[in-house]
């Protein structure tokens, strides 16, 4: 009887833990509160992309591992469950494996967004233990074109990193941003992603959208021509079904001048830089710092009119600011999204 009682007590205790774990994110889903944190774990980068205007490589303060653990312990209690780790280039941060271990231990689902130049077998082995989704940015397979777009001659390193990912056992994506320089080559990049066992994600370059969209004449396209390219990807069934296909369709709609459903910025998703500053998304200004203020106070300081205006102007070439709202509004579509190729 003692052993049976012990099992029942343990089951009851575990059930309470499950309920506590689920309550906060479900509450956030109902109330329109953050479930996703886009975290700039590093404010340094070894690329100089023509479409990125983020303030990087300026010697700004980056939180310590202990500060990050403290901040995200609080965010977990607040119902945040998904973290996108990016930069800059996140793999420039030497303690990134330990930070991933901490976040996974807290219970977060983690996606690493990288340019792919610093991937190694030991790093991938550690991330595999924590089931980290890996997203690699690659816009072209041409070395000179890569240098023009990314501001660095790194294509060989990226392809070496992608080759290492062939054996990676969890979800992996290849993100390609459409610009005038690579527009004709995008279908080939998408086919390359599929051949490597990676889910292709294709977005449109935006300029003059907050902090993110630097205006680069060499990258700027005619919207009609870019829209035709996205439609071509759909017509040739190059994009997987589910949310990825819907994201491509959204780009077609936006490039044709149609309105999109509102983004999640400041609602289901927030952006946090490595100093702890919090903004609705990386394109908008911050409203407070998690080292000195509570998340609720920071959320209250968001300018909702600015968020709405930005949402109407952009289709968001990053999935982060639209993914959760899209899943909530179109759950059957989301269920059709493959986990792997």
Short mmCIF file of C-alpha atoms in Angstrom, two decimals:
data_model
loop_
_atom_site.label_atom_id
_atom_site.label_comp_id
_atom_site.label_asym_id
_atom_site.label_seq_id
_atom_site.Cartn_x
_atom_site.Cartn_y
_atom_site.Cartn_z
CA UNK A 1 0.00 0.00 0.00
CA UNK A 2 2.83 2.37 0.75
CA UNK A 3 4.22 1.97 -2.75
CA UNK A 4 0.79 2.47 -4.34
CA UNK A 5 0.23 5.56 -2.19
CA UNK A 6 3.64 6.86 -3.21
CA UNK A 7 2.81 6.39 -6.90
CA UNK A 8 -0.51 8.19 -6.51
CA UNK A 9 1.12 11.02 -4.59
CA UNK A 10 3.80 11.34 -7.30
CA UNK A 11 1.16 11.31 -10.01
CA UNK A 12 -0.79 14.04 -8.24
CA UNK A 13 2.37 16.10 -7.82
CA UNK A 14 3.32 15.66 -11.49
CA UNK A 15 -0.21 16.59 -12.56
CA UNK A 16 0.03 19.83 -10.62
CA UNK A 17 3.39 20.57 -12.28
CA UNK A 18 1.84 19.94 -15.71
CA UNK A 19 -1.11 22.21 -14.91
CA UNK A 20 1.21 24.96 -13.68
CA UNK A 21 3.34 24.57 -16.80
CA UNK A 22 0.35 24.81 -19.14
CA UNK A 23 -1.66 27.47 -17.30
CA UNK A 24 0.59 30.46 -18.01
CA UNK A 25 0.99 29.97 -21.79
CA UNK A 26 -2.72 29.17 -22.25
CA UNK A 27 -3.55 32.30 -20.26
CA UNK A 28 -1.24 34.32 -22.50
CA UNK A 29 -2.81 32.84 -25.62
CA UNK A 30 -6.27 33.89 -24.45
CA UNK A 31 -5.20 37.34 -23.28
CA UNK A 32 -2.87 38.13 -26.17
CA UNK A 33 0.32 38.09 -24.10
CA UNK A 34 3.84 37.02 -25.21
CA UNK A 35 4.60 33.37 -25.89
CA UNK A 36 7.69 33.99 -28.04
CA UNK A 37 10.85 35.95 -27.24
CA UNK A 38 13.20 36.86 -30.08
CA UNK A 39 16.49 37.18 -28.20
CA UNK A 40 19.54 38.93 -29.64
CA UNK A 41 21.92 36.88 -27.53
CA UNK A 42 24.86 38.61 -29.23
CA UNK A 43 25.19 42.20 -30.50
CA UNK A 44 28.12 41.36 -32.75
CA UNK A 45 28.18 40.03 -36.30
CA UNK A 46 30.77 38.76 -38.78
CA UNK A 47 28.59 39.73 -41.76
CA UNK A 48 27.51 43.13 -43.04
CA UNK A 49 24.23 42.42 -44.80
CA UNK A 50 22.90 45.08 -47.13
CA UNK A 51 19.37 44.82 -45.70
CA UNK A 52 20.29 44.93 -41.99
CA UNK A 53 20.35 48.21 -40.10
CA UNK A 54 20.54 46.79 -36.56
CA UNK A 55 23.05 48.53 -34.24
CA UNK A 56 25.78 45.86 -34.09
CA UNK A 57 29.52 45.76 -33.36
CA UNK A 58 29.30 48.92 -31.25
CA UNK A 59 30.65 47.51 -27.99
CA UNK A 60 27.24 47.52 -26.29
CA UNK A 61 26.77 45.62 -23.03
CA UNK A 62 25.74 41.95 -23.29
CA UNK A 63 24.11 40.30 -20.29
CA UNK A 64 26.09 37.62 -18.48
CA UNK A 65 24.97 34.01 -18.50
CA UNK A 66 23.63 34.43 -14.96
CA UNK A 67 21.67 37.54 -15.90
CA UNK A 68 20.19 35.79 -18.92
CA UNK A 69 19.15 32.83 -16.76
CA UNK A 70 17.52 35.18 -14.24
CA UNK A 71 15.68 37.16 -16.93
CA UNK A 72 14.37 34.06 -18.68
CA UNK A 73 13.37 32.39 -15.43
CA UNK A 74 11.04 35.36 -14.96
CA UNK A 75 9.83 35.19 -18.57
CA UNK A 76 9.00 31.50 -18.16
CA UNK A 77 6.88 32.33 -15.12
CA UNK A 78 5.15 34.96 -17.28
CA UNK A 79 4.17 32.30 -19.84
CA UNK A 80 6.84 32.72 -22.52
CA UNK A 81 7.73 29.28 -23.88
CA UNK A 82 9.53 29.77 -27.22
CA UNK A 83 12.89 31.50 -27.75
CA UNK A 84 14.50 32.44 -31.06
CA UNK A 85 18.23 32.93 -30.43
CA UNK A 86 19.83 35.27 -32.92
CA UNK A 87 22.16 38.28 -33.16
CA UNK A 88 24.12 39.64 -34.77
CA UNK A 89 25.61 36.23 -35.20
CA UNK A 90 24.77 34.21 -32.06
CA UNK A 91 27.63 31.74 -32.54
CA UNK A 92 30.12 34.54 -31.89
CA UNK A 93 29.08 34.27 -28.25
CA UNK A 94 31.47 31.78 -26.63
CA UNK A 95 29.12 30.77 -23.81
CA UNK A 96 26.20 30.10 -26.18
CA UNK A 97 26.23 26.30 -25.51
CA UNK A 98 25.86 26.99 -21.78
CA UNK A 99 23.08 29.55 -22.40
CA UNK A 100 21.22 26.99 -24.54
CA UNK A 101 21.63 24.43 -21.77
CA UNK A 102 20.14 26.90 -19.25
CA UNK A 103 17.19 27.83 -21.46
CA UNK A 104 16.43 24.20 -22.32
CA UNK A 105 16.63 23.32 -18.64
CA UNK A 106 14.04 26.00 -17.85
CA UNK A 107 11.68 24.37 -20.38
CA UNK A 108 11.94 26.65 -23.41
CA UNK A 109 11.61 25.49 -27.02
CA UNK A 110 14.62 26.95 -28.79
CA UNK A 111 15.36 27.97 -32.39
CA UNK A 112 18.86 29.13 -33.32
CA UNK A 113 19.01 31.64 -36.20
CA UNK A 114 22.51 31.80 -37.67
CA UNK A 115 24.40 32.74 -40.82
CA UNK A 116 25.95 29.26 -40.69
CA UNK A 117 29.59 30.34 -40.76
CA UNK A 118 30.49 29.03 -37.30
CA UNK A 119 28.73 25.65 -37.11
CA UNK A 120 30.87 22.77 -35.85
CA UNK A 121 30.21 19.13 -35.01
CA UNK A 122 30.66 19.65 -31.23
CA UNK A 123 28.24 22.58 -31.27
CA UNK A 124 25.66 20.60 -33.22
CA UNK A 125 26.02 17.61 -30.91
CA UNK A 126 25.21 19.83 -27.93
CA UNK A 127 22.23 21.43 -29.65
CA UNK A 128 20.93 18.03 -30.72
CA UNK A 129 20.74 16.97 -27.06
CA UNK A 130 18.36 19.86 -26.43
CA UNK A 131 16.33 19.39 -29.65
CA UNK A 132 17.17 22.89 -30.88
CA UNK A 133 15.68 23.91 -34.24
CA UNK A 134 18.39 25.42 -36.46
CA UNK A 135 17.72 28.07 -39.09
CA UNK A 136 20.50 29.05 -41.52
CA UNK A 137 20.33 32.20 -43.65
CA UNK A 138 21.42 31.72 -47.28
CA UNK A 139 20.31 33.92 -50.17
CA UNK A 140 22.50 32.70 -53.03
CA UNK A 141 24.79 29.88 -54.15
CA UNK A 142 27.05 32.27 -56.07
CA UNK A 143 30.17 33.37 -54.21
CA UNK A 144 30.40 36.91 -55.59
CA UNK A 145 26.67 37.50 -55.21
CA UNK A 146 26.90 36.27 -51.62
CA UNK A 147 29.66 38.80 -50.94
CA UNK A 148 27.55 41.58 -52.44
CA UNK A 149 24.49 40.74 -50.35
CA UNK A 150 26.16 39.74 -47.08
CA UNK A 151 29.17 42.04 -47.18
CA UNK A 152 31.62 39.19 -46.54
CA UNK A 153 33.19 36.37 -48.54
CA UNK A 154 31.79 33.49 -46.46
CA UNK A 155 29.84 31.23 -48.79
CA UNK A 156 32.30 28.34 -48.47
CA UNK A 157 32.01 28.37 -44.66
CA UNK A 158 28.21 28.43 -44.88
CA UNK A 159 28.13 25.46 -47.24
CA UNK A 160 30.47 23.56 -44.92
CA UNK A 161 28.12 24.26 -42.02
CA UNK A 162 25.09 23.13 -44.03
CA UNK A 163 26.93 19.92 -44.94
CA UNK A 164 27.38 19.22 -41.22
CA UNK A 165 23.63 19.66 -40.74
CA UNK A 166 22.89 16.68 -43.01
CA UNK A 167 23.19 14.45 -39.95
CA UNK A 168 21.39 16.79 -37.55
CA UNK A 169 18.35 14.87 -36.23
CA UNK A 170 15.97 17.76 -35.51
CA UNK A 171 14.17 20.45 -37.48
CA UNK A 172 16.40 22.61 -39.68
CA UNK A 173 15.43 25.45 -41.99
CA UNK A 174 17.10 27.49 -44.70
CA UNK A 175 15.93 31.11 -44.90
CA UNK A 176 16.31 32.96 -48.20
CA UNK A 177 15.53 36.68 -48.46
CA UNK A 178 14.47 37.84 -51.92
CA UNK A 179 16.19 40.94 -53.28
CA UNK A 180 16.91 42.19 -56.78
CA UNK A 181 20.40 40.68 -56.68
CA UNK A 182 19.25 37.11 -56.07
CA UNK A 183 15.68 37.15 -57.40
CA UNK A 184 16.36 34.95 -60.43
CA UNK A 185 18.28 32.44 -58.35
CA UNK A 186 15.77 31.89 -55.54
CA UNK A 187 14.17 28.72 -57.00
CA UNK A 188 17.64 27.13 -57.18
CA UNK A 189 18.32 28.07 -53.55
CA UNK A 190 14.99 26.54 -52.52
CA UNK A 191 15.80 23.31 -54.37
CA UNK A 192 19.22 23.27 -52.71
CA UNK A 193 17.56 23.55 -49.29
CA UNK A 194 15.30 20.60 -50.02
CA UNK A 195 18.23 18.53 -51.30
CA UNK A 196 20.00 19.19 -47.98
CA UNK A 197 16.97 18.06 -45.99
CA UNK A 198 16.14 21.60 -44.86
CA UNK A 199 12.76 23.32 -44.86
CA UNK A 200 12.91 26.33 -47.23
CA UNK A 201 11.59 29.63 -45.85
CA UNK A 202 11.44 32.51 -48.36
CA UNK A 203 10.80 36.12 -47.36
CA UNK A 204 10.94 39.52 -49.08
CA UNK A 205 13.55 42.20 -48.42
CA UNK A 206 11.96 45.30 -46.91
CA UNK A 207 13.52 48.71 -46.69
CA UNK A 208 12.78 51.63 -44.41
CA UNK A 209 10.80 49.50 -41.96
CA UNK A 210 12.05 50.63 -38.57
CA UNK A 211 15.53 49.55 -37.56
CA UNK A 212 15.65 46.42 -39.66
CA UNK A 213 15.23 47.53 -43.27
CA UNK A 214 18.26 49.45 -44.50
CA UNK A 215 17.69 51.01 -47.92
CA UNK A 216 20.16 49.47 -50.39
CA UNK A 217 19.63 50.42 -54.07
CA UNK A 218 21.41 47.26 -55.25
CA UNK A 219 18.87 45.08 -53.40
CA UNK A 220 15.67 47.01 -54.10
CA UNK A 221 13.21 45.32 -56.47
CA UNK A 222 10.03 46.13 -58.35
CA UNK A 223 7.16 44.72 -56.30
CA UNK A 224 5.41 43.21 -59.32
CA UNK A 225 8.53 41.29 -60.34
CA UNK A 226 9.19 40.05 -56.79
CA UNK A 227 5.54 39.03 -56.44
CA UNK A 228 5.82 37.00 -59.65
CA UNK A 229 8.82 35.17 -58.16
CA UNK A 230 6.87 34.19 -55.03
CA UNK A 231 3.96 33.06 -57.19
CA UNK A 232 6.39 30.97 -59.25
CA UNK A 233 7.53 29.17 -56.10
CA UNK A 234 3.90 28.34 -55.32
CA UNK A 235 3.02 27.30 -58.89
CA UNK A 236 6.02 24.95 -59.02
CA UNK A 237 5.17 23.48 -55.59
CA UNK A 238 8.65 24.31 -54.30
CA UNK A 239 7.41 25.43 -50.88
CA UNK A 240 6.21 22.82 -48.34
CA UNK A 241 2.55 22.91 -47.27
CA UNK A 242 1.18 24.44 -44.11
CA UNK A 243 2.45 27.63 -42.51
CA UNK A 244 5.46 27.94 -44.83
CA UNK A 245 3.21 27.96 -47.88
CA UNK A 246 0.87 30.45 -46.22
CA UNK A 247 3.84 32.73 -45.43
CA UNK A 248 4.77 32.64 -49.13
CA UNK A 249 1.17 33.45 -50.08
CA UNK A 250 1.26 36.37 -47.63
CA UNK A 251 4.29 37.75 -49.44
CA UNK A 252 2.39 37.56 -52.74
CA UNK A 253 -0.55 39.40 -51.19
CA UNK A 254 1.66 42.09 -49.67
CA UNK A 255 3.64 42.63 -52.89
CA UNK A 256 0.32 43.04 -54.72
CA UNK A 257 -0.66 45.80 -52.30
CA UNK A 258 -3.16 43.80 -50.25
CA UNK A 259 -3.49 44.08 -46.48
CA UNK A 260 -2.35 41.23 -44.24
CA UNK A 261 -3.60 40.00 -40.91
CA UNK A 262 -2.00 41.93 -38.01
CA UNK A 263 1.41 40.84 -36.78
CA UNK A 264 2.08 39.57 -33.27
CA UNK A 265 4.66 42.20 -32.29
CA UNK A 266 4.15 43.32 -28.70
CA UNK A 267 1.33 40.84 -28.35
CA UNK A 268 2.30 37.19 -28.79
CA UNK A 269 5.96 38.04 -29.46
CA UNK A 270 8.58 40.43 -28.10
CA UNK A 271 12.18 41.20 -28.98
CA UNK A 272 14.93 41.32 -26.36
CA UNK A 273 18.45 42.51 -27.09
CA UNK A 274 21.55 41.19 -25.35
CA UNK A 275 21.50 44.16 -22.95
CA UNK A 276 18.01 43.20 -21.74
CA UNK A 277 16.09 45.93 -23.60
CA UNK A 278 12.62 44.89 -24.75
CA UNK A 279 10.81 46.06 -27.90
CA UNK A 280 7.69 44.84 -29.72
CA UNK A 281 10.02 43.53 -32.45
CA UNK A 282 13.55 44.18 -33.70
CA UNK A 283 12.27 46.88 -36.07
CA UNK A 284 10.82 49.06 -33.28
CA UNK A 285 12.33 50.98 -30.33
CA UNK A 286 12.61 49.41 -26.89
CA UNK A 287 10.39 50.45 -23.97
CA UNK A 288 12.29 49.14 -20.96
CA UNK A 289 14.94 46.77 -19.64
CA UNK A 290 14.25 43.44 -17.95
CA UNK A 291 17.19 43.93 -15.58
CA UNK A 292 15.42 46.90 -14.01
CA UNK A 293 11.71 46.63 -14.91
CA UNK A 294 8.98 44.00 -14.99
CA UNK A 295 7.68 42.57 -18.26
CA UNK A 296 4.16 43.84 -17.50
CA UNK A 297 5.41 47.42 -17.04
CA UNK A 298 7.41 47.20 -20.28
CA UNK A 299 4.44 45.83 -22.22
CA UNK A 300 2.30 48.69 -20.95
CA UNK A 301 4.79 51.14 -22.47
CA UNK A 302 4.53 49.80 -26.04
CA UNK A 303 3.15 52.27 -28.59
CA UNK A 304 0.28 50.30 -30.12
CA UNK A 305 -0.34 52.84 -32.90
CA UNK A 306 3.27 52.48 -34.07
CA UNK A 307 2.97 48.69 -34.02
CA UNK A 308 -0.23 48.81 -36.07
CA UNK A 309 1.30 51.19 -38.63
CA UNK A 310 4.41 49.01 -39.02
CA UNK A 311 2.28 45.87 -39.41
CA UNK A 312 0.32 47.46 -42.24
CA UNK A 313 3.52 48.46 -44.09
CA UNK A 314 5.38 45.15 -43.94
CA UNK A 315 4.84 41.46 -44.59
CA UNK A 316 7.67 40.74 -42.10
CA UNK A 317 10.39 38.71 -43.80
CA UNK A 318 11.01 37.10 -40.40
CA UNK A 319 8.36 34.59 -39.35
CA UNK A 320 8.76 35.57 -35.69
CA UNK A 321 6.32 38.49 -35.73
CA UNK A 322 3.49 36.59 -37.39
CA UNK A 323 3.90 32.91 -36.67
CA UNK A 324 1.88 32.50 -33.46
CA UNK A 325 -1.03 34.65 -34.59
CA UNK A 326 -1.12 32.76 -37.88
CA UNK A 327 -1.19 29.42 -36.05
CA UNK A 328 -4.02 30.61 -33.79
CA UNK A 329 -6.09 31.87 -36.75
CA UNK A 330 -5.27 28.93 -39.06
CA UNK A 331 -4.60 25.87 -36.87
CA UNK A 332 -5.41 23.30 -39.58
CA UNK A 333 -2.92 24.96 -41.94
CA UNK A 334 -0.28 24.90 -39.19
CA UNK A 335 -0.86 21.19 -38.61
CA UNK A 336 0.05 20.49 -42.24
CA UNK A 337 3.49 22.03 -41.82
CA UNK A 338 6.16 19.30 -42.03
CA UNK A 339 8.73 18.98 -39.25
CA UNK A 340 11.40 17.68 -41.62
CA UNK A 341 11.92 17.18 -45.34
#
